[in-house]
Short mmCIF file of C-alpha atoms and ligand atoms in Angstrom, two decimals:
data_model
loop_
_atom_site.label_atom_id
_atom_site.label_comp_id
_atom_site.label_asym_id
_atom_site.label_seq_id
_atom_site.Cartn_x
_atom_site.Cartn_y
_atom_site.Cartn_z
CA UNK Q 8 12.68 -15.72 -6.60
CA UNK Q 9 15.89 -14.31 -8.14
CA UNK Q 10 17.52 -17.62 -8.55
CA UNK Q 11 14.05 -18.37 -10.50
CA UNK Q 12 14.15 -14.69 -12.34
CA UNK Q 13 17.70 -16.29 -13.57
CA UNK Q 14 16.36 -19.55 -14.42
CA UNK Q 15 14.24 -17.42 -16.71
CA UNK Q 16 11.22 -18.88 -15.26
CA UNK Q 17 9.49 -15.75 -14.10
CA UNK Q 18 8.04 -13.93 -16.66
CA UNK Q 19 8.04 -9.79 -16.70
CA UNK Q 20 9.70 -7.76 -14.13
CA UNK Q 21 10.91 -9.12 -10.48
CA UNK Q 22 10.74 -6.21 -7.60
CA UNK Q 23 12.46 -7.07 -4.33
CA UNK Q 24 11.23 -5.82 -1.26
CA UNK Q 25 14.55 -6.78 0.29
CA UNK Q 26 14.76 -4.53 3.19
CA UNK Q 27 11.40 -3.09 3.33
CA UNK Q 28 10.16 -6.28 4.60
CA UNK Q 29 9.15 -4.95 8.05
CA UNK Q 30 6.68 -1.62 5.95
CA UNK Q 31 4.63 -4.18 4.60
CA UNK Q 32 4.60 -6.70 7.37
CA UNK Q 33 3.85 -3.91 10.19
CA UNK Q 34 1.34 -1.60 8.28
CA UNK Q 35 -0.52 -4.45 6.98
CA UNK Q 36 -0.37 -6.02 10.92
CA UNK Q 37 -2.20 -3.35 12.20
CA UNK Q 38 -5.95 -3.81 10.09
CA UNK Q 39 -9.02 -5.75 10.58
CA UNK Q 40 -10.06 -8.66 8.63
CA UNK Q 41 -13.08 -6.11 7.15
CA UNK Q 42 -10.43 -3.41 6.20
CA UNK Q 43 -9.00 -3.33 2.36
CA UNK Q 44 -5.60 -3.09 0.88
CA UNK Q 45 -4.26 -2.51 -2.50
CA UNK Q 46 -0.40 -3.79 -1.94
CA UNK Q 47 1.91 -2.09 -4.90
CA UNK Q 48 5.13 -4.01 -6.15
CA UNK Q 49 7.06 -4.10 -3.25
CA UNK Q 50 4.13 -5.09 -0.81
CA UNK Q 51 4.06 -8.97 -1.04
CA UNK Q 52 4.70 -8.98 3.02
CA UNK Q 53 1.13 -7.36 2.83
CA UNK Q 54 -0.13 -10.20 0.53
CA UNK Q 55 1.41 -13.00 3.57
CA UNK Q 56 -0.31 -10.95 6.32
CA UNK Q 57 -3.73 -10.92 4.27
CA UNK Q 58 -3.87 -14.80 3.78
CA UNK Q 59 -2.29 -15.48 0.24
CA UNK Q 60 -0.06 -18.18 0.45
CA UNK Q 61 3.74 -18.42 -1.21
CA UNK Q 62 2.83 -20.38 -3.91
CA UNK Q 63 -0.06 -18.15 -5.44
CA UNK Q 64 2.93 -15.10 -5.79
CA UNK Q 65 5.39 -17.44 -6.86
CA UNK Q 66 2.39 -19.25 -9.54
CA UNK Q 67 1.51 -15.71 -10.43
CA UNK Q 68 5.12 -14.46 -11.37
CA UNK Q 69 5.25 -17.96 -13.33
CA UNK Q 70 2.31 -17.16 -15.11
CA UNK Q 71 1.08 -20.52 -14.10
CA UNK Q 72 -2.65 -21.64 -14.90
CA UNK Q 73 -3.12 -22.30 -11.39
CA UNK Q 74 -2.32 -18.88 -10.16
CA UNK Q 75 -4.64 -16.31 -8.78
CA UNK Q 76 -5.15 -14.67 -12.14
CA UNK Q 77 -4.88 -18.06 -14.06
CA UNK Q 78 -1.63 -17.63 -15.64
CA UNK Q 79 -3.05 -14.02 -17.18
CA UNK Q 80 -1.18 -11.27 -15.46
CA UNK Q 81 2.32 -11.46 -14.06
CA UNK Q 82 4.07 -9.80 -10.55
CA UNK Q 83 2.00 -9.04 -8.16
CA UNK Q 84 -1.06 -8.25 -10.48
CA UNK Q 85 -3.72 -10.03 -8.38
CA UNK Q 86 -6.36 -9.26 -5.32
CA UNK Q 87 -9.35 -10.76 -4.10
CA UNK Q 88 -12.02 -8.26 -3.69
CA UNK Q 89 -14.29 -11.15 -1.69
CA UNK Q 90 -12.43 -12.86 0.82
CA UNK Q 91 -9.20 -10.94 1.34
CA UNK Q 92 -10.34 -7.35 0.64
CA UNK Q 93 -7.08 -7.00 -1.52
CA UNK Q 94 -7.35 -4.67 -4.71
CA UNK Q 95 -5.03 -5.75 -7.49
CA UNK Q 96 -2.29 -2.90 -7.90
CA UNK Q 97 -2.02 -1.58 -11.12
CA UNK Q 98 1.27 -0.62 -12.70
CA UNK Q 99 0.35 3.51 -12.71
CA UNK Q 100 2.19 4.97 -9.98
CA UNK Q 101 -0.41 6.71 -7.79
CA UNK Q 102 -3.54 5.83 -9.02
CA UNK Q 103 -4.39 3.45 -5.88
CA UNK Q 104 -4.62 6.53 -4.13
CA UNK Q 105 -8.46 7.59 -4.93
CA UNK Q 106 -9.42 4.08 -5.66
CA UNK Q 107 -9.13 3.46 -1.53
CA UNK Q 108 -9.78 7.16 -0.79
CA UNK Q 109 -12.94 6.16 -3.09
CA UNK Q 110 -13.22 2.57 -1.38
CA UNK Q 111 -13.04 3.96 2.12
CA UNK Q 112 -15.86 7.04 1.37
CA UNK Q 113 -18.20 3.70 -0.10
CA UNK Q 114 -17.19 1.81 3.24
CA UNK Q 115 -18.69 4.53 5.39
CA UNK Q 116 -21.36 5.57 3.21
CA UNK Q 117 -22.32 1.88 3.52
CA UNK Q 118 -21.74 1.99 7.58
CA UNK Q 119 -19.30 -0.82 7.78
CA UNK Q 120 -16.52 1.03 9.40
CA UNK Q 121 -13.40 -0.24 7.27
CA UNK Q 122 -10.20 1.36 7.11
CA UNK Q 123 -8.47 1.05 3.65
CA UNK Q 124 -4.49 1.12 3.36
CA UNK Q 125 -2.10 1.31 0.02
CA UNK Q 126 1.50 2.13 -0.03
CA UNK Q 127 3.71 4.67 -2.68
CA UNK Q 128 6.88 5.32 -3.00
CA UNK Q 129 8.63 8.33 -2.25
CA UNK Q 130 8.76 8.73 -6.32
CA UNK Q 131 5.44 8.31 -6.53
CA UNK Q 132 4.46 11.31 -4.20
CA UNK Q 133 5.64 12.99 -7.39
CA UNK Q 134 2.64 12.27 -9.17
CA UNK Q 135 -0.90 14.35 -9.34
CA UNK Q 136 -2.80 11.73 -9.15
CA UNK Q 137 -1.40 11.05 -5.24
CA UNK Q 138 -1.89 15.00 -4.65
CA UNK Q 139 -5.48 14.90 -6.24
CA UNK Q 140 -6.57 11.81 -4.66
CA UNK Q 141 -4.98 12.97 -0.96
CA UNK Q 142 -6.74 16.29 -1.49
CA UNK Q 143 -9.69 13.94 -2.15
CA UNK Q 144 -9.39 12.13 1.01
CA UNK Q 145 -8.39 14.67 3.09
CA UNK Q 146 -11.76 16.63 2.78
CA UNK Q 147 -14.11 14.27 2.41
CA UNK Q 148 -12.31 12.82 5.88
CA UNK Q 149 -12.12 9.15 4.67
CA UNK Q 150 -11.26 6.34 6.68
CA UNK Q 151 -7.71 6.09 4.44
CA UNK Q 152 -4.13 5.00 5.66
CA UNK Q 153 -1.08 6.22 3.37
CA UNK Q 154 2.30 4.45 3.43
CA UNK Q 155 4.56 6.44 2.14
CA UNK Q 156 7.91 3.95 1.43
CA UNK Q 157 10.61 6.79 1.18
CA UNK Q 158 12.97 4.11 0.03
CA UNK Q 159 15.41 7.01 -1.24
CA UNK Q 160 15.37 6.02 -4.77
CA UNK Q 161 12.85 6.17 -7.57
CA UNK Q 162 14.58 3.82 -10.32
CA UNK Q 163 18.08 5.96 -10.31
CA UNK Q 164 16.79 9.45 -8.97
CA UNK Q 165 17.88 10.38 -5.46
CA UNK Q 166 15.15 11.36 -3.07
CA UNK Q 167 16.62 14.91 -3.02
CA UNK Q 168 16.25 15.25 -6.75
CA UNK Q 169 12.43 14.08 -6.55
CA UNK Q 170 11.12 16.84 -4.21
CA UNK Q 171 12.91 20.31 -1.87
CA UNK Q 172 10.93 18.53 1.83
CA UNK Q 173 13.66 16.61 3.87
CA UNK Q 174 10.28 14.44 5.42
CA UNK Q 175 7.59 13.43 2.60
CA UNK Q 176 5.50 13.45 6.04
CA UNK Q 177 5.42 16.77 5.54
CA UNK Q 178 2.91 16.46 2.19
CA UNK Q 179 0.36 15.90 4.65
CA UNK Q 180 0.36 19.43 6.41
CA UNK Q 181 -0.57 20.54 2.58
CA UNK Q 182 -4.20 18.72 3.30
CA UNK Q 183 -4.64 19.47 6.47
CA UNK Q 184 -4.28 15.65 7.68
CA UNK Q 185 -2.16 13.86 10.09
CA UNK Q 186 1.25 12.94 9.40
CA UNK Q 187 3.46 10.49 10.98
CA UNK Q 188 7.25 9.43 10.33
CA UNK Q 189 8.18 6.12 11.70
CA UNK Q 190 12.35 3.66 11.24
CA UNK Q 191 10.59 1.54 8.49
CA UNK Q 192 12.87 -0.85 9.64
CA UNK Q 193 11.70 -1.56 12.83
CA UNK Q 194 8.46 -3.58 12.51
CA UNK Q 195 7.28 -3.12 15.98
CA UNK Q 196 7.74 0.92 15.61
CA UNK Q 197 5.89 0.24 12.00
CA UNK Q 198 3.00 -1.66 13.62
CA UNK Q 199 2.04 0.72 16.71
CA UNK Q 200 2.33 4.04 14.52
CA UNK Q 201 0.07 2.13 11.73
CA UNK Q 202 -2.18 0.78 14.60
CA UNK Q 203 -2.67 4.63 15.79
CA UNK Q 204 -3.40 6.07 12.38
CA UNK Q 205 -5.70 3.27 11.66
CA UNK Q 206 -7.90 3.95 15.27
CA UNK Q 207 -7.97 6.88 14.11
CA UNK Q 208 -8.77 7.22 10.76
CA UNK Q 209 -11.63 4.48 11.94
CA UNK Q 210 -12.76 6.96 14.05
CA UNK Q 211 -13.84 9.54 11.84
CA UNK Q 212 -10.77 12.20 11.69
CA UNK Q 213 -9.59 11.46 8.43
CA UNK Q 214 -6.70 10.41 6.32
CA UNK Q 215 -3.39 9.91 8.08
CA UNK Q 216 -0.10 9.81 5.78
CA UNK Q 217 2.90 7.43 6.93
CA UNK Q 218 6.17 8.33 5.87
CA UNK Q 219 8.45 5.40 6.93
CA UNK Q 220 12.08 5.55 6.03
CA UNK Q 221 14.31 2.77 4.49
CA UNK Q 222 16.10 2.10 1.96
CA UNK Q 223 16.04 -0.04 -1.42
CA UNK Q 224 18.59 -2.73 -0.78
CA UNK Q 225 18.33 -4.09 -4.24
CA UNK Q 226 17.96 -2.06 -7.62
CA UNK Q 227 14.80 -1.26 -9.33
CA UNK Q 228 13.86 -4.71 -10.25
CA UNK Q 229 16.04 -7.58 -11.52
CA UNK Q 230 17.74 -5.86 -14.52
CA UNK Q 231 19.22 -2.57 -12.67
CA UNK Q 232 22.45 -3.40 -10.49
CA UNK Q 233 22.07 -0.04 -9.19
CA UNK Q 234 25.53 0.87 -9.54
CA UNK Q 235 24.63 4.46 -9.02
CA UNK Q 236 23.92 3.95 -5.15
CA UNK Q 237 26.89 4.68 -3.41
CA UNK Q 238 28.20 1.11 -1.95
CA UNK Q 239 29.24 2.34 1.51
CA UNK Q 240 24.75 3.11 2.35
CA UNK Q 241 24.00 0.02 1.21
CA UNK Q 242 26.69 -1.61 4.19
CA UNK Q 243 25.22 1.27 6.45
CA UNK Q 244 21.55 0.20 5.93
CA UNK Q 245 22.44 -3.38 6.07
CA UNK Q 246 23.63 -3.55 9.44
CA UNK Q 247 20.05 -2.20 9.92
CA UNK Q 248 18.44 -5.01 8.17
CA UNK Q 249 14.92 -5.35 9.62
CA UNK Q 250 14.76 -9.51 9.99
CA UNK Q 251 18.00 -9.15 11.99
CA UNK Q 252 16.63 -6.21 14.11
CA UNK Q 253 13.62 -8.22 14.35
CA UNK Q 254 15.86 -11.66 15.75
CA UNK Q 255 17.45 -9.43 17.99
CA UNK Q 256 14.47 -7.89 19.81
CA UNK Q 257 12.51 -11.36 20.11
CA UNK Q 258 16.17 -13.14 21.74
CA UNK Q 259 16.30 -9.71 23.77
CA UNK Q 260 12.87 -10.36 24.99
CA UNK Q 261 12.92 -14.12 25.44
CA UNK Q 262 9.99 -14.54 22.91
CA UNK Q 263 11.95 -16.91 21.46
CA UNK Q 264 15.49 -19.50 21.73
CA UNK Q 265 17.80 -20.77 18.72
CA UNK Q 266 15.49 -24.00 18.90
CA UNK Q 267 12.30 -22.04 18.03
CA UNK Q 268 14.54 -19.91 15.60
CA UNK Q 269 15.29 -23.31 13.78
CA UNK Q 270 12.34 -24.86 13.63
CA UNK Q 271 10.62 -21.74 11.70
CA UNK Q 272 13.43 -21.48 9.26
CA UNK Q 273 13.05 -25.28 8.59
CA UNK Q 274 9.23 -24.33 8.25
CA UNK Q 275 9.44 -21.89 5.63
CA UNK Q 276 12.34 -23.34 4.04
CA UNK Q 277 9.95 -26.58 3.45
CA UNK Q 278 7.41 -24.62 2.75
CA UNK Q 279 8.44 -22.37 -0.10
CA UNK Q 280 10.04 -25.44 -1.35
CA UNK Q 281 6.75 -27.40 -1.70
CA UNK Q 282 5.42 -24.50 -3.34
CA UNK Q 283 8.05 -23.43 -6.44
CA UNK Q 284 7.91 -27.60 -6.65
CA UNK Q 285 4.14 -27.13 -7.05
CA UNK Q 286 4.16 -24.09 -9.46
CA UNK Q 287 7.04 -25.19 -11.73
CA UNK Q 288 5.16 -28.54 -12.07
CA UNK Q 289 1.92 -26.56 -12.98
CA UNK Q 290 0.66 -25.82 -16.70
CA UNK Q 291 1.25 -22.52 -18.63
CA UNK Q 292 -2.82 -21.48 -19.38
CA UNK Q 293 -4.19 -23.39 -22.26
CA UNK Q 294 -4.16 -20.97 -25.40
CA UNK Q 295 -8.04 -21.07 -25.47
CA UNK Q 296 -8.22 -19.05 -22.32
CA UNK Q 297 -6.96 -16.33 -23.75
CA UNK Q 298 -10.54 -15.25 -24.84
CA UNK Q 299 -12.29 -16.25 -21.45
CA UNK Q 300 -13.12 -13.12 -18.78
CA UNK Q 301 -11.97 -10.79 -20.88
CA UNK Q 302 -15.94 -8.97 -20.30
CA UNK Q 303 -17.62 -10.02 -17.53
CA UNK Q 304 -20.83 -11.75 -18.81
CA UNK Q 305 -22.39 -12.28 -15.47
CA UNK Q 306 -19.08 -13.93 -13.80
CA UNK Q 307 -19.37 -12.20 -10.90
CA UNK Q 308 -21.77 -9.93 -8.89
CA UNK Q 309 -21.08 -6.07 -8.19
CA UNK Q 310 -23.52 -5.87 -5.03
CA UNK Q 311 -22.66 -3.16 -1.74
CA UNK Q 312 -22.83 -4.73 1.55
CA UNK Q 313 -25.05 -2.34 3.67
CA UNK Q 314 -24.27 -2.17 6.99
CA UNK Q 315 -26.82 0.18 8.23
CA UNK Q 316 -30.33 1.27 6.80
CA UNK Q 317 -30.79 2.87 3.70
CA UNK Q 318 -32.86 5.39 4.86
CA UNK Q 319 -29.92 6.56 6.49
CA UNK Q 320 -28.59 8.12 3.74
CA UNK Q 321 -32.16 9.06 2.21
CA UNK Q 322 -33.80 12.75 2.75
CA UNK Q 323 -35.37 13.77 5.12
CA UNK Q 324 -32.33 12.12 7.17
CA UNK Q 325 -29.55 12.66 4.56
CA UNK Q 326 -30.60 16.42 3.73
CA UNK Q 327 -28.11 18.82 3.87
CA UNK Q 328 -28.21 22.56 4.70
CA UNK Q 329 -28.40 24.64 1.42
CA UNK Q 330 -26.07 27.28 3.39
CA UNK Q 331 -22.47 26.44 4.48
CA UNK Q 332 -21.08 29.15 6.77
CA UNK Q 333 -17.11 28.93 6.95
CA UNK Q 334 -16.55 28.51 10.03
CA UNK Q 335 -12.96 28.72 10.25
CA UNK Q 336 -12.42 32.21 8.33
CA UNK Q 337 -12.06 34.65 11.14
CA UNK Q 338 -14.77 37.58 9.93
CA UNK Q 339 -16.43 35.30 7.20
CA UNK Q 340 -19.58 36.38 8.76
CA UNK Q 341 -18.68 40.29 8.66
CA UNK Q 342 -16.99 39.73 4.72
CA UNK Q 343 -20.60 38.20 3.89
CA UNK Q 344 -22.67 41.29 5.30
CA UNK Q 345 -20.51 44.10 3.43
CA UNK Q 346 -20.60 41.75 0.38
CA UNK Q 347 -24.17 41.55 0.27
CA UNK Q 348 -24.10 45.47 0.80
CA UNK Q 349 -21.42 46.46 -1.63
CA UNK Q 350 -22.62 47.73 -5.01
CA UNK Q 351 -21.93 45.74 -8.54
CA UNK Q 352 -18.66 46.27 -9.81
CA UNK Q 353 -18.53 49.12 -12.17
CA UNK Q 354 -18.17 47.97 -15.89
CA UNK Q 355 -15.19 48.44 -17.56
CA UNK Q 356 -15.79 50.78 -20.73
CA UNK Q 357 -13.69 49.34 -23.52
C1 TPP A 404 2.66 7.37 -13.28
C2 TPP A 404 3.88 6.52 -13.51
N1 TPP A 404 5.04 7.08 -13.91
C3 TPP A 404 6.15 6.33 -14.12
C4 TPP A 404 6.10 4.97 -13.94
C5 TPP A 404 7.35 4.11 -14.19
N2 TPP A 404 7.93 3.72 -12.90
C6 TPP A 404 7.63 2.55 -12.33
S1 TPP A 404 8.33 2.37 -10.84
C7 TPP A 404 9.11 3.87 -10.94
C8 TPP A 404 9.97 4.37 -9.82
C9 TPP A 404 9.14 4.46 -8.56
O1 TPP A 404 9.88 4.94 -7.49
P1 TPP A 404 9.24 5.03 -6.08
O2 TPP A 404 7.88 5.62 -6.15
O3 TPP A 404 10.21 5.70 -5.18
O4 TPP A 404 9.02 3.50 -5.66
P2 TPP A 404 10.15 2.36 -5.43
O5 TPP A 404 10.40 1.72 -6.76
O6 TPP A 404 11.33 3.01 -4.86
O7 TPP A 404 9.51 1.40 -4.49
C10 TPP A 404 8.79 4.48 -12.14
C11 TPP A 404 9.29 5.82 -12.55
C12 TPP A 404 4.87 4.40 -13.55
N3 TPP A 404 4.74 3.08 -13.34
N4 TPP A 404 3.79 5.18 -13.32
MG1 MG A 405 11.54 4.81 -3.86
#
């Protein structure tokens, strides 16, 4: 994709996920076909795991008529709310953060039991939006995964100069919810720590935030040469390179031989060929289509999938108690008595 980005054929930004490969791959791993995502830029590893195929990212950052969004929105600007259970990212660091919170309160309200997952960087833990929407999840207990990609750098800002915690794990003791810290670069660590947060966010304890630590091999996006990384990391982190820590454990474990090794490099070598063959020999979107789905008049259907009865969540059975003791303030009880004895506050005389 960067020999395309300098063949000028993709259009808008290109964001590697060179060395982050194993986040996406691992996290995304560890959910059920009903569970949602909402992959941000560097999450197309999550896009593989869910089902979409090479050539609809490589269409899609073609702007190709035969991409998922028909040639209408570029990068990794797509989803598939049906099939895949994939929210489209948008570009607003953070805001996917109460959209699943949001998604995963509507899965259980519904009774479906779905876990729902979306990644941030360690920049975007900067943001209110991922405080407000963690808050969010955290006390309404939802069913929510955070991947926290503390990749070290937000565009040229150091990690250090983004926020005083040495673990962004740590953001989660502010909400009360469970925090984990896993080597991002180890994709069997990444799985089983996402497969335990996931079990039990499914069963009903609430949010859990990852914080899995790598680094951005690459710069921002295609433009930035990142000159302002210090070179000597960048070798450090590379002889950490997940794909080769990956090789090693599967020859280490006989799960696989130089023959097998071969044969899937031929595979995907063949395979992404076929597809930049197929999207550099498909059309640009006809100029027409510029005014098609921009409103949706009746193109699609906006109907919840109940999983349990509705009468569920109806009074009598839904009611709740008009009084909420607080349970975990030691004397709450004793506070409320004297309260309700204590006289009005005088008046201050101006
Ligand atoms: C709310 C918001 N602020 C700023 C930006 C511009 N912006 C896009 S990516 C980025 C850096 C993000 O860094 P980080 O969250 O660490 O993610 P990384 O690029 O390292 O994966 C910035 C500042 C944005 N998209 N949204
Ligand atoms: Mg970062």
């Amino acid at each position: 994709m960067a020999r395309l980005f300098r063949q000028n054929k993709i259009l808008g930004g290109l964001y590697s996920s060179y060395g982050q490969e194993a986040i996406s791959v691992g996290t995304a791993f560890a959910l059920g076909p009903g569970d949602w995502i909402a992959p941000m830029i560097r999450n197309i590893g999550a896009l593989l795991v869910r089902g979409f195929k090479p050539r609809d990212i490589l269409t899609q950052h073609m702007a190709r008529y035969t991409s998922p969004t028909k040639g209408k929105d570029g990068t990794s600007h797509f989803g598939d709310l049906k099939m895949r259970h994939v929210v489209s990212p948008t570009s607003v660091l953070g805001d996917l953060i109460p959209v699943m919170a949001g998604i995963a309160m509507a899965g259980r309200y519904l009774g479906q039991k779905i876990v729902t997952m979306t990644w941030i960087g360690d920049g975007g833990t900067s943001t209110g939006v991922f405080h407000e929407g963690l808050n969010l999840a955290a006390v309404q207990k939802a069913p929510f995964v955070l991947v926290v990609e503390n990749n070290q750098w937000a565009y040229s800002t150091p990690v250090e100069r983004q926020t005083g915690l040495r673990d962004l794990a740590d953001r989660a003791k502010a909400y009360g919810i469970k925090g984990a810290i896993v080597d991002g670069n180890d994709v069997i660590a990444v799985e089983r720590t996402t497969r335990e947060a996931v079990a039990y966010a499914r069963a009903g304890n609430g949010p859990v935030l990852i914080e899995a630590k790598t680094m951005r091999m690459r710069g921002h996006a295609q433009h930035d040469a990142a000159e302002y990384v210090p070179r000597e990391t960048l070798e450090s982190w590379k002889r950490r390179d997940p794909l080769d820590l990956y090789e090693k454990y599967l020859g280490k474990h006989k799960l696989w031989n130089p023959e097998t090794k071969k044969e899937i490099d031929q595979r995907i070598a063949r395979e992404i060929q076929e597809d930049v063959e197929f999207a550099e020999n498909s059309p640009f979107p006809p100029a027409e289509s510029a005014e098609q789905g921009v409103y949706c008049e009746g193109c699609h259907e906006i109907k919840a999938e109940w999983k349990r009865p509705k009468e569920e969540v109806m009074p009598p059975l839904s009611s709740v108690k008009p009084e909420w003791p607080l349970h975990a303030l030691r004397g709450a009880a004793r506070a409320k008595k004297s309260a309700a004895q204590s006289k009005p506050p005088k008046r201050s005389g101006r």
